[in-house]
Amino acid sequence: MIRPWFLSLLFVLCGSFVAAGLLLSGSPGAAAGLLLAFLALAGVNSPLIFPRSVAAAEAQRRSAVDGRPVVYWRPGCKYCIRLRIRLGRSARRLHWVDIWRDPAGAAVARAANDGNETVPTVVVAGRSHTNPDPEWVREQLSRSV
């Protein structure tokens, strides 16, 4: 359970220590600004910015019904963050599987990427695409039911 939050917690702790040092040295403005920057990094790298993850089997079942793509991702992945941000509100329509929480999802990502857990891996109609362009994913989403 701690693994998806590790990077976010690390940003919060580091930011707190650096901000405390700046505060003690008499720079409260710089301390506050730096702490806010670290908190923003923690938020962006946390699972919170992603839609709620489902199990791989459930995502595959839902995708078979509605034709929407399945995205295999993990917290802290800059390419996953890029995909999520570039998709905007339409990202909520996709089926997201956190490979750190779901071993079956990790197995799907490994099978699609020669044994590597390379993410984001997007599966559309049974075909996997590693780190696809967000516009292409949006097109696939508009073709679904």
PDB file of N, CA, C and O in Angstrom, residues 81-128:
ATOM      1  N   ILE A  81       1.702  10.599 -16.130  1.00  0.00           N
ATOM      2  CA  ILE A  81       1.228  11.922 -15.722  1.00  0.00           C
ATOM      3  C   ILE A  81       0.957  12.770 -16.961  1.00  0.00           C
ATOM      4  O   ILE A  81      -0.074  13.445 -17.052  1.00  0.00           O
ATOM      5  N   ARG A  82       1.851  12.713 -17.932  1.00  0.00           N
ATOM      6  CA  ARG A  82       1.664  13.460 -19.177  1.00  0.00           C
ATOM      7  C   ARG A  82       0.386  13.025 -19.875  1.00  0.00           C
ATOM      8  O   ARG A  82      -0.415  13.862 -20.303  1.00  0.00           O
ATOM      9  N   LEU A  83       0.164  11.733 -19.976  1.00  0.00           N
ATOM     10  CA  LEU A  83      -1.042  11.218 -20.616  1.00  0.00           C
ATOM     11  C   LEU A  83      -2.278  11.688 -19.866  1.00  0.00           C
ATOM     12  O   LEU A  83      -3.231  12.186 -20.470  1.00  0.00           O
ATOM     13  N   ARG A  84      -2.255  11.553 -18.546  1.00  0.00           N
ATOM     14  CA  ARG A  84      -3.421  11.948 -17.736  1.00  0.00           C
ATOM     15  C   ARG A  84      -3.735  13.429 -17.895  1.00  0.00           C
ATOM     16  O   ARG A  84      -4.882  13.814 -18.089  1.00  0.00           O
ATOM     17  N   ILE A  85      -2.729  14.274 -17.829  1.00  0.00           N
ATOM     18  CA  ILE A  85      -2.955  15.715 -17.930  1.00  0.00           C
ATOM     19  C   ILE A  85      -3.402  16.104 -19.331  1.00  0.00           C
ATOM     20  O   ILE A  85      -4.332  16.897 -19.496  1.00  0.00           O
ATOM     21  N   ARG A  86      -2.792  15.540 -20.346  1.00  0.00           N
ATOM     22  CA  ARG A  86      -3.156  15.891 -21.724  1.00  0.00           C
ATOM     23  C   ARG A  86      -4.543  15.392 -22.097  1.00  0.00           C
ATOM     24  O   ARG A  86      -5.198  15.987 -22.946  1.00  0.00           O
ATOM     25  N   LEU A  87      -5.017  14.319 -21.459  1.00  0.00           N
ATOM     26  CA  LEU A  87      -6.369  13.838 -21.743  1.00  0.00           C
ATOM     27  C   LEU A  87      -7.431  14.698 -21.063  1.00  0.00           C
ATOM     28  O   LEU A  87      -8.586  14.712 -21.488  1.00  0.00           O
ATOM     29  N   GLY A  88      -7.049  15.386 -20.005  1.00  0.00           N
ATOM     30  CA  GLY A  88      -7.994  16.259 -19.312  1.00  0.00           C
ATOM     31  C   GLY A  88      -9.165  15.486 -18.732  1.00  0.00           C
ATOM     32  O   GLY A  88      -9.017  14.394 -18.196  1.00  0.00           O
ATOM     33  N   ARG A  89     -10.348  16.057 -18.879  1.00  0.00           N
ATOM     34  CA  ARG A  89     -11.548  15.448 -18.293  1.00  0.00           C
ATOM     35  C   ARG A  89     -11.919  14.122 -18.949  1.00  0.00           C
ATOM     36  O   ARG A  89     -12.566  13.286 -18.335  1.00  0.00           O
ATOM     37  N   SER A  90     -11.519  13.922 -20.197  1.00  0.00           N
ATOM     38  CA  SER A  90     -11.873  12.670 -20.873  1.00  0.00           C
ATOM     39  C   SER A  90     -11.143  11.469 -20.277  1.00  0.00           C
ATOM     40  O   SER A  90     -11.536  10.325 -20.511  1.00  0.00           O
ATOM     41  N   ALA A  91     -10.108  11.700 -19.477  1.00  0.00           N
ATOM     42  CA  ALA A  91      -9.373  10.597 -18.850  1.00  0.00           C
ATOM     43  C   ALA A  91     -10.272   9.775 -17.939  1.00  0.00           C
ATOM     44  O   ALA A  91     -10.052   8.577 -17.760  1.00  0.00           O
ATOM     45  N   ARG A  92     -11.283  10.386 -17.382  1.00  0.00           N
ATOM     46  CA  ARG A  92     -12.188   9.672 -16.484  1.00  0.00           C
ATOM     47  C   ARG A  92     -13.014   8.613 -17.204  1.00  0.00           C
ATOM     48  O   ARG A  92     -13.561   7.724 -16.571  1.00  0.00           O
ATOM     49  N   ARG A  93     -13.086   8.709 -18.518  1.00  0.00           N
ATOM     50  CA  ARG A  93     -13.869   7.734 -19.288  1.00  0.00           C
ATOM     51  C   ARG A  93     -13.075   6.456 -19.583  1.00  0.00           C
ATOM     52  O   ARG A  93     -13.643   5.458 -19.997  1.00  0.00           O
ATOM     53  N   LEU A  94     -11.761   6.505 -19.386  1.00  0.00           N
ATOM     54  CA  LEU A  94     -10.926   5.330 -19.613  1.00  0.00           C
ATOM     55  C   LEU A  94     -10.963   4.410 -18.396  1.00  0.00           C
ATOM     56  O   LEU A  94     -11.361   4.817 -17.312  1.00  0.00           O
ATOM     57  N   HIS A  95     -10.512   3.183 -18.588  1.00  0.00           N
ATOM     58  CA  HIS A  95     -10.392   2.226 -17.486  1.00  0.00           C
ATOM     59  C   HIS A  95      -8.912   2.188 -17.082  1.00  0.00           C
ATOM     60  O   HIS A  95      -8.062   1.802 -17.878  1.00  0.00           O
ATOM     61  N   TRP A  96      -8.616   2.614 -15.864  1.00  0.00           N
ATOM     62  CA  TRP A  96      -7.245   2.734 -15.384  1.00  0.00           C
ATOM     63  C   TRP A  96      -6.910   1.581 -14.448  1.00  0.00           C
ATOM     64  O   TRP A  96      -7.666   1.281 -13.535  1.00  0.00           O
ATOM     65  N   VAL A  97      -5.743   0.953 -14.660  1.00  0.00           N
ATOM     66  CA  VAL A  97      -5.275  -0.148 -13.829  1.00  0.00           C
ATOM     67  C   VAL A  97      -3.890   0.214 -13.295  1.00  0.00           C
ATOM     68  O   VAL A  97      -2.953   0.400 -14.073  1.00  0.00           O
ATOM     69  N   ASP A  98      -3.777   0.328 -11.987  1.00  0.00           N
ATOM     70  CA  ASP A  98      -2.507   0.626 -11.327  1.00  0.00           C
ATOM     71  C   ASP A  98      -1.731  -0.679 -11.201  1.00  0.00           C
ATOM     72  O   ASP A  98      -2.118  -1.570 -10.450  1.00  0.00           O
ATOM     73  N   ILE A  99      -0.628  -0.792 -11.940  1.00  0.00           N
ATOM     74  CA  ILE A  99       0.114  -2.057 -11.952  1.00  0.00           C
ATOM     75  C   ILE A  99       0.816  -2.333 -10.635  1.00  0.00           C
ATOM     76  O   ILE A  99       1.229  -3.462 -10.381  1.00  0.00           O
ATOM     77  N   TRP A 100       0.981  -1.333  -9.781  1.00  0.00           N
ATOM     78  CA  TRP A 100       1.588  -1.567  -8.476  1.00  0.00           C
ATOM     79  C   TRP A 100       0.580  -2.137  -7.496  1.00  0.00           C
ATOM     80  O   TRP A 100       0.956  -2.737  -6.491  1.00  0.00           O
ATOM     81  N   ARG A 101      -0.678  -1.979  -7.758  1.00  0.00           N
ATOM     82  CA  ARG A 101      -1.713  -2.517  -6.876  1.00  0.00           C
ATOM     83  C   ARG A 101      -2.308  -3.813  -7.394  1.00  0.00           C
ATOM     84  O   ARG A 101      -2.962  -4.528  -6.647  1.00  0.00           O
ATOM     85  N   ASP A 102      -2.138  -4.078  -8.679  1.00  0.00           N
ATOM     86  CA  ASP A 102      -2.769  -5.245  -9.281  1.00  0.00           C
ATOM     87  C   ASP A 102      -1.730  -6.097 -10.010  1.00  0.00           C
ATOM     88  O   ASP A 102      -1.258  -5.719 -11.085  1.00  0.00           O
ATOM     89  N   PRO A 103      -1.362  -7.239  -9.440  1.00  0.00           N
ATOM     90  CA  PRO A 103      -0.370  -8.103 -10.084  1.00  0.00           C
ATOM     91  C   PRO A 103      -0.803  -8.570 -11.479  1.00  0.00           C
ATOM     92  O   PRO A 103       0.039  -8.727 -12.364  1.00  0.00           O
ATOM     93  N   ALA A 104      -2.096  -8.771 -11.681  1.00  0.00           N
ATOM     94  CA  ALA A 104      -2.574  -9.181 -13.007  1.00  0.00           C
ATOM     95  C   ALA A 104      -2.362  -8.052 -14.017  1.00  0.00           C
ATOM     96  O   ALA A 104      -2.024  -8.301 -15.175  1.00  0.00           O
ATOM     97  N   GLY A 105      -2.533  -6.824 -13.580  1.00  0.00           N
ATOM     98  CA  GLY A 105      -2.277  -5.674 -14.449  1.00  0.00           C
ATOM     99  C   GLY A 105      -0.806  -5.567 -14.800  1.00  0.00           C
ATOM    100  O   GLY A 105      -0.441  -5.277 -15.939  1.00  0.00           O
ATOM    101  N   ALA A 106       0.058  -5.814 -13.815  1.00  0.00           N
ATOM    102  CA  ALA A 106       1.496  -5.796 -14.072  1.00  0.00           C
ATOM    103  C   ALA A 106       1.870  -6.883 -15.070  1.00  0.00           C
ATOM    104  O   ALA A 106       2.720  -6.678 -15.943  1.00  0.00           O
ATOM    105  N   ALA A 107       1.216  -8.034 -14.959  1.00  0.00           N
ATOM    106  CA  ALA A 107       1.486  -9.130 -15.896  1.00  0.00           C
ATOM    107  C   ALA A 107       1.073  -8.756 -17.316  1.00  0.00           C
ATOM    108  O   ALA A 107       1.774  -9.086 -18.275  1.00  0.00           O
ATOM    109  N   VAL A 108      -0.039  -8.057 -17.459  1.00  0.00           N
ATOM    110  CA  VAL A 108      -0.472  -7.604 -18.789  1.00  0.00           C
ATOM    111  C   VAL A 108       0.549  -6.629 -19.366  1.00  0.00           C
ATOM    112  O   VAL A 108       0.923  -6.727 -20.539  1.00  0.00           O
ATOM    113  N   ALA A 109       1.012  -5.689 -18.555  1.00  0.00           N
ATOM    114  CA  ALA A 109       2.016  -4.722 -19.021  1.00  0.00           C
ATOM    115  C   ALA A 109       3.310  -5.432 -19.422  1.00  0.00           C
ATOM    116  O   ALA A 109       3.910  -5.098 -20.452  1.00  0.00           O
ATOM    117  N   ARG A 110       3.735  -6.416 -18.626  1.00  0.00           N
ATOM    118  CA  ARG A 110       4.957  -7.174 -18.961  1.00  0.00           C
ATOM    119  C   ARG A 110       4.778  -7.957 -20.255  1.00  0.00           C
ATOM    120  O   ARG A 110       5.680  -8.011 -21.089  1.00  0.00           O
ATOM    121  N   ALA A 111       3.617  -8.576 -20.418  1.00  0.00           N
ATOM    122  CA  ALA A 111       3.366  -9.364 -21.631  1.00  0.00           C
ATOM    123  C   ALA A 111       3.370  -8.487 -22.880  1.00  0.00           C
ATOM    124  O   ALA A 111       3.806  -8.915 -23.946  1.00  0.00           O
ATOM    125  N   ALA A 112       2.934  -7.252 -22.744  1.00  0.00           N
ATOM    126  CA  ALA A 112       2.874  -6.347 -23.895  1.00  0.00           C
ATOM    127  C   ALA A 112       4.219  -5.695 -24.197  1.00  0.00           C
ATOM    128  O   ALA A 112       4.414  -5.168 -25.290  1.00  0.00           O
ATOM    129  N   ASN A 113       5.152  -5.737 -23.244  1.00  0.00           N
ATOM    130  CA  ASN A 113       6.402  -4.992 -23.384  1.00  0.00           C
ATOM    131  C   ASN A 113       7.644  -5.846 -23.163  1.00  0.00           C
ATOM    132  O   ASN A 113       8.588  -5.419 -22.499  1.00  0.00           O
ATOM    133  N   ASP A 114       7.647  -7.046 -23.701  1.00  0.00           N
ATOM    134  CA  ASP A 114       8.822  -7.923 -23.646  1.00  0.00           C
ATOM    135  C   ASP A 114       9.348  -8.146 -22.239  1.00  0.00           C
ATOM    136  O   ASP A 114      10.550  -8.123 -21.994  1.00  0.00           O
ATOM    137  N   GLY A 115       8.444  -8.289 -21.279  1.00  0.00           N
ATOM    138  CA  GLY A 115       8.837  -8.570 -19.911  1.00  0.00           C
ATOM    139  C   GLY A 115       9.077  -7.348 -19.050  1.00  0.00           C
ATOM    140  O   GLY A 115       9.340  -7.479 -17.861  1.00  0.00           O
ATOM    141  N   ASN A 116       8.992  -6.172 -19.617  1.00  0.00           N
ATOM    142  CA  ASN A 116       9.191  -4.935 -18.860  1.00  0.00           C
ATOM    143  C   ASN A 116       7.846  -4.344 -18.453  1.00  0.00           C
ATOM    144  O   ASN A 116       6.878  -4.440 -19.188  1.00  0.00           O
ATOM    145  N   GLU A 117       7.826  -3.705 -17.312  1.00  0.00           N
ATOM    146  CA  GLU A 117       6.594  -3.047 -16.853  1.00  0.00           C
ATOM    147  C   GLU A 117       6.580  -1.603 -17.359  1.00  0.00           C
ATOM    148  O   GLU A 117       6.505  -0.650 -16.595  1.00  0.00           O
ATOM    149  N   THR A 118       6.646  -1.445 -18.652  1.00  0.00           N
ATOM    150  CA  THR A 118       6.656  -0.124 -19.270  1.00  0.00           C
ATOM    151  C   THR A 118       5.238   0.426 -19.312  1.00  0.00           C
ATOM    152  O   THR A 118       4.325  -0.229 -19.799  1.00  0.00           O
ATOM    153  N   VAL A 119       5.088   1.628 -18.773  1.00  0.00           N
ATOM    154  CA  VAL A 119       3.776   2.270 -18.735  1.00  0.00           C
ATOM    155  C   VAL A 119       3.910   3.706 -19.218  1.00  0.00           C
ATOM    156  O   VAL A 119       5.008   4.268 -19.192  1.00  0.00           O
ATOM    157  N   PRO A 120       2.846   4.310 -19.700  1.00  0.00           N
ATOM    158  CA  PRO A 120       1.522   3.759 -19.819  1.00  0.00           C
ATOM    159  C   PRO A 120       1.427   2.789 -20.997  1.00  0.00           C
ATOM    160  O   PRO A 120       1.995   3.028 -22.053  1.00  0.00           O
ATOM    161  N   THR A 121       0.746   1.715 -20.762  1.00  0.00           N
ATOM    162  CA  THR A 121       0.418   0.763 -21.809  1.00  0.00           C
ATOM    163  C   THR A 121      -1.090   0.832 -21.979  1.00  0.00           C
ATOM    164  O   THR A 121      -1.837   0.611 -21.029  1.00  0.00           O
ATOM    165  N   VAL A 122      -1.520   1.173 -23.170  1.00  0.00           N
ATOM    166  CA  VAL A 122      -2.940   1.330 -23.459  1.00  0.00           C
ATOM    167  C   VAL A 122      -3.382   0.167 -24.332  1.00  0.00           C
ATOM    168  O   VAL A 122      -2.774  -0.096 -25.373  1.00  0.00           O
ATOM    169  N   VAL A 123      -4.437  -0.520 -23.912  1.00  0.00           N
ATOM    170  CA  VAL A 123      -4.967  -1.651 -24.672  1.00  0.00           C
ATOM    171  C   VAL A 123      -6.300  -1.236 -25.275  1.00  0.00           C
ATOM    172  O   VAL A 123      -7.225  -0.835 -24.555  1.00  0.00           O
ATOM    173  N   VAL A 124      -6.348  -1.315 -26.603  1.00  0.00           N
ATOM    174  CA  VAL A 124      -7.559  -0.973 -27.350  1.00  0.00           C
ATOM    175  C   VAL A 124      -7.906  -2.170 -28.226  1.00  0.00           C
ATOM    176  O   VAL A 124      -7.088  -2.599 -29.045  1.00  0.00           O
ATOM    177  N   ALA A 125      -9.089  -2.705 -28.037  1.00  0.00           N
ATOM    178  CA  ALA A 125      -9.570  -3.843 -28.831  1.00  0.00           C
ATOM    179  C   ALA A 125      -8.568  -4.990 -28.853  1.00  0.00           C
ATOM    180  O   ALA A 125      -8.312  -5.598 -29.891  1.00  0.00           O
ATOM    181  N   GLY A 126      -7.958  -5.270 -27.706  1.00  0.00           N
ATOM    182  CA  GLY A 126      -7.037  -6.390 -27.588  1.00  0.00           C
ATOM    183  C   GLY A 126      -5.622  -6.111 -28.055  1.00  0.00           C
ATOM    184  O   GLY A 126      -4.763  -6.976 -27.936  1.00  0.00           O
ATOM    185  N   ARG A 127      -5.350  -4.929 -28.597  1.00  0.00           N
ATOM    186  CA  ARG A 127      -4.001  -4.572 -29.051  1.00  0.00           C
ATOM    187  C   ARG A 127      -3.387  -3.578 -28.083  1.00  0.00           C
ATOM    188  O   ARG A 127      -4.009  -2.598 -27.710  1.00  0.00           O
ATOM    189  N   SER A 128      -2.138  -3.834 -27.703  1.00  0.00           N
ATOM    190  CA  SER A 128      -1.477  -2.947 -26.749  1.00  0.00           C
ATOM    191  C   SER A 128      -0.625  -1.911 -27.472  1.00  0.00           C
ATOM    192  O   SER A 128      -0.056  -2.176 -28.525  1.00  0.00           O
TER     193      SER A 128
END
